[in-house]
């Protein structure tokens, strides 16, 4: 692959299930991208507000601060970083609520890694 001056996209994965976080990070790094993982909502919110990210993959059920609250806080702070919610909560109401709070996309578990990669691209 030829070298370019374009930096790799920076992706933040906020997922408390470490095996899922590792799997997601491993595959997203193949885009190529720089992937950072955190495993609770407070850490995710802190990193999301303190640093620049090209996209955030955000679980809903997180210890402490939940993903919906993280999303709401980021949007209230004026952060427009694309957010893909990744969650086991797949009802229509959950999807609509996530999108209304500012998520850009919503993918339910179990999920296809190929679909996740396509959505993040």
Coordinates of C-alpha atoms in Angstrom, one line a residue:
X1 CA 0.0 0.0 0.0
X2 CA 1.5 3.4 -1.0
X3 CA 2.2 5.9 1.8
X4 CA -0.1 8.8 2.1
X5 CA -0.1 12.0 4.1
X6 CA -3.7 11.3 5.2
X7 CA -3.7 10.1 8.9
X8 CA -5.7 7.0 9.7
X9 CA -9.2 7.7 11.1
X10 CA -9.4 7.6 14.9
X11 CA -12.2 5.5 16.2
X12 CA -13.4 5.2 19.8
X13 CA -15.0 1.9 20.9
X14 CA -17.0 2.2 24.2
X15 CA -18.0 -1.4 25.1
X16 CA -18.0 -3.0 28.5
X17 CA -17.9 -6.6 27.2
X18 CA -14.1 -6.8 26.7
X19 CA -14.3 -9.8 24.2
X20 CA -16.7 -7.8 22.0
X21 CA -14.6 -4.7 22.3
X22 CA -11.4 -6.6 21.3
X23 CA -13.2 -8.2 18.3
X24 CA -14.6 -4.9 17.1
X25 CA -11.2 -3.1 17.6
X26 CA -9.3 -5.8 15.8
X27 CA -11.6 -5.7 12.8
X28 CA -11.9 -1.9 12.7
X29 CA -8.1 -1.5 12.8
X30 CA -8.0 -3.3 9.4
X31 CA -9.8 -0.3 7.7
X32 CA -7.0 0.9 8.5
X33 CA -7.9 3.0 11.6
X34 CA -6.4 3.8 15.0
X35 CA -8.8 2.2 17.5
X36 CA -9.0 3.0 21.2
X37 CA -11.2 1.0 23.6
X38 CA -12.8 2.0 26.9
X39 CA -15.1 -0.1 29.0
X40 CA -17.4 2.2 30.8
X41 CA -19.6 5.2 30.0
X42 CA -17.7 7.8 32.1
X43 CA -14.4 7.0 30.5
X44 CA -16.0 7.0 27.1
X45 CA -17.6 10.4 27.6
X46 CA -14.3 11.9 28.9
X47 CA -12.3 10.6 25.9
X48 CA -15.0 11.6 23.5
X49 CA -15.0 15.2 24.8
X50 CA -11.3 15.6 25.3
X51 CA -10.0 14.3 22.0
X52 CA -10.9 14.3 18.3
X53 CA -12.5 11.1 16.9
X54 CA -13.7 10.3 13.4
X55 CA -16.4 8.0 14.8
X56 CA -17.6 6.4 18.0
X57 CA -19.0 2.9 18.4
X58 CA -21.1 3.1 21.6
X59 CA -22.8 0.3 23.6
X60 CA -26.0 1.2 25.4
X61 CA -25.6 -0.9 28.5
X62 CA -22.5 0.4 30.2
X63 CA -21.5 0.4 33.8
X64 CA -22.1 3.8 35.5
X65 CA -23.1 6.2 32.7
X66 CA -25.2 4.5 30.0
X67 CA -24.7 4.9 26.3
X68 CA -27.8 6.9 25.8
X69 CA -26.6 9.4 28.4
X70 CA -23.1 9.5 26.8
X71 CA -24.8 10.3 23.4
X72 CA -27.0 12.9 24.9
X73 CA -24.1 14.6 26.7
X74 CA -21.9 14.6 23.6
X75 CA -24.7 16.2 21.5
X76 CA -25.5 18.7 24.2
X77 CA -21.8 19.7 24.2
X78 CA -22.0 20.3 20.5
X79 CA -19.9 17.3 19.5
X80 CA -21.0 16.1 16.0
X81 CA -18.8 13.0 15.9
X82 CA -20.7 10.2 14.1
X83 CA -22.0 7.7 16.7
X84 CA -22.9 4.1 15.9
X85 CA -24.8 2.5 18.7
X86 CA -24.0 -1.2 19.1
X87 CA -26.4 -2.9 21.5
X88 CA -28.5 -5.9 22.4
X89 CA -31.5 -3.7 22.8
X90 CA -33.1 -4.0 19.4
X91 CA -36.7 -3.0 19.8
X92 CA -38.1 -0.3 17.5
X93 CA -38.5 2.0 20.5
X94 CA -34.9 1.6 21.6
X95 CA -33.6 2.3 18.0
X96 CA -35.8 5.4 17.7
X97 CA -34.8 6.7 21.1
X98 CA -31.1 6.2 20.2
X99 CA -31.5 8.0 16.9
X100 CA -33.5 10.8 18.5
X101 CA -30.9 11.4 21.1
X102 CA -28.3 11.9 18.4
X103 CA -26.9 8.6 17.2
X104 CA -26.2 8.4 13.5
X105 CA -26.7 4.7 13.2
X106 CA -27.8 1.7 15.3
X107 CA -26.7 -1.9 15.0
X108 CA -28.1 -4.7 17.2
X109 CA -26.2 -7.7 18.7
X110 CA -25.5 -10.2 17.5
X111 CA -24.1 -8.3 14.6
X112 CA -22.2 -9.1 11.4
X113 CA -18.6 -7.8 11.4
X114 CA -18.9 -7.1 7.7
X115 CA -22.0 -4.9 8.3
X116 CA -20.3 -3.1 11.2
X117 CA -17.2 -2.4 9.0
X118 CA -19.4 -1.1 6.2
X119 CA -21.4 1.2 8.5
X120 CA -18.3 2.6 10.1
X121 CA -16.7 3.3 6.7

